[in-house]
Amino acid sequence: MLDLLSPAQQDPILSLSIAFRADARADKMDLGIGVYKDSQGDTPIMQAVKTAQQQLADSQTTKSYVGLAGNEAFNQAMTDLLLKGTDGYSRCATVQTPGASGALRMLGDLMYLAKPITTVWITDPSYVNHKPVMEAAGLHVNFYPYFDSVTKQVNPEAMLAALSKAGPDDVVLLHGCCHNPTGADIRTEHWQAINELAQKNGFTPFVDIAYQGFGDGLEEDAYGLRLLADSVEEMLIATSCSKNFGLYRERTGAAIVIGKNKQEATNAKGRILQLARSTYTMPPDHGAAIVETILSDDGLTKQWRAELDGMRNRIISLREGLSAALSARTGDSHFDFIKAHKGMFSMLAYSPEQMVKLREEFGIYAVGDSRINVAGLTESRIDYLADALIAVSK
Ligand code: LMR
């Protein structure tokens, strides 16, 4: 049987980390996978997380199973963080999942179960895993225009023109904030236009929000999601604690479903639990227990929010520093888009050949589609990166 298998294609992001580790050059730089690094180049455990972990180590009395939906207090806390105050809050249901990737897959499977002819519309370009996960769930995937490689911002006219063709058999996947891989976010007025289209034409919005708090702030980053949750009848949400709690390896996320009424959401939750049972059964406990501990304690919540603000502000200052270093070299504002982008990533619109040159000649590892992880940069390496980006742009 196994002889029938051809070798697997490598994942464009995860394979970079392996190549980076194997590179012996001392001045190499990892701007590949979306992981935050501090000024020393380390990915620290947040202090609020450390305290919560300690409390759990002291107080947890059992390692018996959690239920299929995971930690229900965590589910409630994540729902509050995203949806409290919206109309959808009263008619939603939440399931803890192994990371947001787990949520994407569970929601993909749910869509297939409900309506196998569903087409999922994703941004062009999108997170490299969106298409594979949706296709693995059996769904058809369409790209809609999103990024303008000249302005390095969203092309709202092209995006809205494409989305005006989506109807009741379509699900439109939107990045809640900090678009992966481009860093170019949807502006307020265009969220409003999407919201109107969803109501007029009946497509279902599906918001993937993996970077809440990394763009403009926890509340600000939920603007588009909350606008939709206030108006549309049905909506899907995938959320992650990998970045904003720094819990990457704990695989902590959630799938949220908003239905026309509470009963619909409850039915959908039941079906997700069935799907989970036939996949991984139940999610791991540790990350969700940490998040629940933090969000149920005012002091720890305050500390977490302050640490998150610190990470966001540092990324913003790295963006400003890199833009300034590049402007000093070009004498123009060509690279100002780096400081206009939000979250961890920026798309440079460099060619695959230029990205290979960056890696081979300068030891700078970034995704082949020219996504750089600004949050992986350190202050002391800004000039090195700016020199390399100018050198390969010639
Ligand atoms: C990324 O885009 O780098 C992260 O979300 C890691 C992943 O799962 O691909």
JSON list of C-alpha atoms in Angstrom, two decimals, residues 23-106:
[
{"chain": "A", "resi": 23, "resn": "ASP", "atom": "CA", "xyz": [21.81, 26.93, 7.86]},
{"chain": "A", "resi": 24, "resn": "ALA", "atom": "CA", "xyz": [25.18, 27.31, 9.62]},
{"chain": "A", "resi": 25, "resn": "ARG", "atom": "CA", "xyz": [25.65, 31.03, 8.93]},
{"chain": "A", "resi": 26, "resn": "ALA", "atom": "CA", "xyz": [25.90, 33.09, 12.13]},
{"chain": "A", "resi": 27, "resn": "ASP", "atom": "CA", "xyz": [24.21, 36.16, 10.63]},
{"chain": "A", "resi": 28, "resn": "LYS", "atom": "CA", "xyz": [21.15, 34.29, 9.28]},
{"chain": "A", "resi": 29, "resn": "MET", "atom": "CA", "xyz": [17.74, 35.82, 9.96]},
{"chain": "A", "resi": 30, "resn": "ASP", "atom": "CA", "xyz": [14.37, 34.04, 10.35]},
{"chain": "A", "resi": 31, "resn": "LEU", "atom": "CA", "xyz": [11.50, 36.13, 8.98]},
{"chain": "A", "resi": 32, "resn": "GLY", "atom": "CA", "xyz": [9.50, 33.04, 7.97]},
{"chain": "A", "resi": 33, "resn": "ILE", "atom": "CA", "xyz": [6.94, 31.52, 10.32]},
{"chain": "A", "resi": 34, "resn": "GLY", "atom": "CA", "xyz": [4.67, 33.92, 12.17]},
{"chain": "A", "resi": 35, "resn": "VAL", "atom": "CA", "xyz": [6.24, 33.95, 15.60]},
{"chain": "A", "resi": 36, "resn": "TYR", "atom": "CA", "xyz": [6.95, 37.05, 17.71]},
{"chain": "A", "resi": 37, "resn": "LYS", "atom": "CA", "xyz": [10.53, 37.62, 18.86]},
{"chain": "A", "resi": 38, "resn": "ASP", "atom": "CA", "xyz": [11.77, 40.10, 21.46]},
{"chain": "A", "resi": 39, "resn": "SER", "atom": "CA", "xyz": [14.84, 42.37, 21.15]},
{"chain": "A", "resi": 40, "resn": "GLN", "atom": "CA", "xyz": [17.08, 39.43, 22.04]},
{"chain": "A", "resi": 41, "resn": "GLY", "atom": "CA", "xyz": [15.57, 37.32, 19.26]},
{"chain": "A", "resi": 42, "resn": "ASP", "atom": "CA", "xyz": [13.74, 35.03, 21.72]},
{"chain": "A", "resi": 43, "resn": "THR", "atom": "CA", "xyz": [10.06, 34.08, 21.73]},
{"chain": "A", "resi": 44, "resn": "PRO", "atom": "CA", "xyz": [9.30, 34.60, 25.43]},
{"chain": "A", "resi": 45, "resn": "ILE", "atom": "CA", "xyz": [6.53, 33.10, 27.51]},
{"chain": "A", "resi": 46, "resn": "MET", "atom": "CA", "xyz": [4.31, 36.01, 28.57]},
{"chain": "A", "resi": 47, "resn": "GLN", "atom": "CA", "xyz": [4.47, 36.81, 32.30]},
{"chain": "A", "resi": 48, "resn": "ALA", "atom": "CA", "xyz": [0.68, 36.47, 32.68]},
{"chain": "A", "resi": 49, "resn": "VAL", "atom": "CA", "xyz": [0.95, 33.02, 31.07]},
{"chain": "A", "resi": 50, "resn": "LYS", "atom": "CA", "xyz": [3.76, 32.00, 33.42]},
{"chain": "A", "resi": 51, "resn": "THR", "atom": "CA", "xyz": [1.72, 33.04, 36.46]},
{"chain": "A", "resi": 52, "resn": "ALA", "atom": "CA", "xyz": [-1.37, 31.22, 35.19]},
{"chain": "A", "resi": 53, "resn": "GLN", "atom": "CA", "xyz": [0.71, 28.10, 34.49]},
{"chain": "A", "resi": 54, "resn": "GLN", "atom": "CA", "xyz": [2.08, 28.17, 38.02]},
{"chain": "A", "resi": 55, "resn": "GLN", "atom": "CA", "xyz": [-1.39, 28.56, 39.48]},
{"chain": "A", "resi": 56, "resn": "LEU", "atom": "CA", "xyz": [-2.61, 25.62, 37.39]},
{"chain": "A", "resi": 57, "resn": "ALA", "atom": "CA", "xyz": [0.33, 23.44, 38.40]},
{"chain": "A", "resi": 58, "resn": "ASP", "atom": "CA", "xyz": [-0.54, 24.11, 42.04]},
{"chain": "A", "resi": 59, "resn": "SER", "atom": "CA", "xyz": [-4.30, 23.80, 41.79]},
{"chain": "A", "resi": 60, "resn": "GLN", "atom": "CA", "xyz": [-5.17, 21.27, 39.07]},
{"chain": "A", "resi": 61, "resn": "THR", "atom": "CA", "xyz": [-6.28, 18.05, 40.66]},
{"chain": "A", "resi": 62, "resn": "THR", "atom": "CA", "xyz": [-6.86, 15.79, 37.66]},
{"chain": "A", "resi": 63, "resn": "LYS", "atom": "CA", "xyz": [-5.80, 15.02, 34.11]},
{"chain": "A", "resi": 64, "resn": "SER", "atom": "CA", "xyz": [-9.06, 13.26, 33.36]},
{"chain": "A", "resi": 65, "resn": "TYR", "atom": "CA", "xyz": [-10.72, 14.02, 29.99]},
{"chain": "A", "resi": 66, "resn": "VAL", "atom": "CA", "xyz": [-12.25, 17.38, 29.19]},
{"chain": "A", "resi": 67, "resn": "GLY", "atom": "CA", "xyz": [-15.46, 17.17, 27.11]},
{"chain": "A", "resi": 68, "resn": "LEU", "atom": "CA", "xyz": [-15.72, 17.19, 23.31]},
{"chain": "A", "resi": 69, "resn": "ALA", "atom": "CA", "xyz": [-16.21, 20.98, 23.32]},
{"chain": "A", "resi": 70, "resn": "GLY", "atom": "CA", "xyz": [-13.07, 21.44, 25.44]},
{"chain": "A", "resi": 71, "resn": "ASN", "atom": "CA", "xyz": [-13.06, 23.92, 28.29]},
{"chain": "A", "resi": 72, "resn": "GLU", "atom": "CA", "xyz": [-16.48, 25.62, 28.36]},
{"chain": "A", "resi": 73, "resn": "ALA", "atom": "CA", "xyz": [-15.28, 28.48, 30.57]},
{"chain": "A", "resi": 74, "resn": "PHE", "atom": "CA", "xyz": [-12.56, 29.16, 27.96]},
{"chain": "A", "resi": 75, "resn": "ASN", "atom": "CA", "xyz": [-15.23, 29.01, 25.23]},
{"chain": "A", "resi": 76, "resn": "GLN", "atom": "CA", "xyz": [-17.28, 31.62, 27.08]},
{"chain": "A", "resi": 77, "resn": "ALA", "atom": "CA", "xyz": [-14.24, 33.85, 27.64]},
{"chain": "A", "resi": 78, "resn": "MET", "atom": "CA", "xyz": [-13.30, 33.74, 23.94]},
{"chain": "A", "resi": 79, "resn": "THR", "atom": "CA", "xyz": [-16.90, 34.50, 22.96]},
{"chain": "A", "resi": 80, "resn": "ASP", "atom": "CA", "xyz": [-16.91, 37.49, 25.32]},
{"chain": "A", "resi": 81, "resn": "LEU", "atom": "CA", "xyz": [-13.58, 38.74, 23.97]},
{"chain": "A", "resi": 82, "resn": "LEU", "atom": "CA", "xyz": [-14.86, 38.73, 20.41]},
{"chain": "A", "resi": 83, "resn": "LEU", "atom": "CA", "xyz": [-18.60, 39.16, 20.42]},
{"chain": "A", "resi": 84, "resn": "LYS", "atom": "CA", "xyz": [-19.90, 40.67, 23.68]},
{"chain": "A", "resi": 85, "resn": "GLY", "atom": "CA", "xyz": [-22.29, 43.52, 22.94]},
{"chain": "A", "resi": 86, "resn": "THR", "atom": "CA", "xyz": [-23.20, 42.35, 19.43]},
{"chain": "A", "resi": 87, "resn": "ASP", "atom": "CA", "xyz": [-26.53, 40.94, 18.32]},
{"chain": "A", "resi": 88, "resn": "GLY", "atom": "CA", "xyz": [-24.82, 37.66, 17.34]},
{"chain": "A", "resi": 89, "resn": "TYR", "atom": "CA", "xyz": [-23.66, 37.14, 20.95]},
{"chain": "A", "resi": 90, "resn": "SER", "atom": "CA", "xyz": [-27.14, 35.91, 21.94]},
{"chain": "A", "resi": 91, "resn": "ARG", "atom": "CA", "xyz": [-27.35, 33.38, 19.09]},
{"chain": "A", "resi": 92, "resn": "CYS", "atom": "CA", "xyz": [-23.88, 31.86, 18.94]},
{"chain": "A", "resi": 93, "resn": "ALA", "atom": "CA", "xyz": [-22.13, 28.69, 20.10]},
{"chain": "A", "resi": 94, "resn": "THR", "atom": "CA", "xyz": [-18.41, 28.05, 20.63]},
{"chain": "A", "resi": 95, "resn": "VAL", "atom": "CA", "xyz": [-16.18, 24.98, 20.55]},
{"chain": "A", "resi": 96, "resn": "GLN", "atom": "CA", "xyz": [-12.53, 24.87, 21.67]},
{"chain": "A", "resi": 97, "resn": "THR", "atom": "CA", "xyz": [-10.30, 23.56, 18.87]},
{"chain": "A", "resi": 98, "resn": "PRO", "atom": "CA", "xyz": [-6.64, 22.60, 18.40]},
{"chain": "A", "resi": 99, "resn": "GLY", "atom": "CA", "xyz": [-5.50, 26.06, 17.20]},
{"chain": "A", "resi": 100, "resn": "ALA", "atom": "CA", "xyz": [-7.32, 28.17, 14.62]},
{"chain": "A", "resi": 101, "resn": "SER", "atom": "CA", "xyz": [-6.30, 25.59, 11.99]},
{"chain": "A", "resi": 102, "resn": "GLY", "atom": "CA", "xyz": [-8.45, 23.09, 13.87]},
{"chain": "A", "resi": 103, "resn": "ALA", "atom": "CA", "xyz": [-11.29, 25.62, 13.87]},
{"chain": "A", "resi": 104, "resn": "LEU", "atom": "CA", "xyz": [-10.91, 26.20, 10.12]},
{"chain": "A", "resi": 105, "resn": "ARG", "atom": "CA", "xyz": [-11.12, 22.49, 9.46]},
{"chain": "A", "resi": 106, "resn": "MET", "atom": "CA", "xyz": [-14.08, 21.88, 11.79]}
]
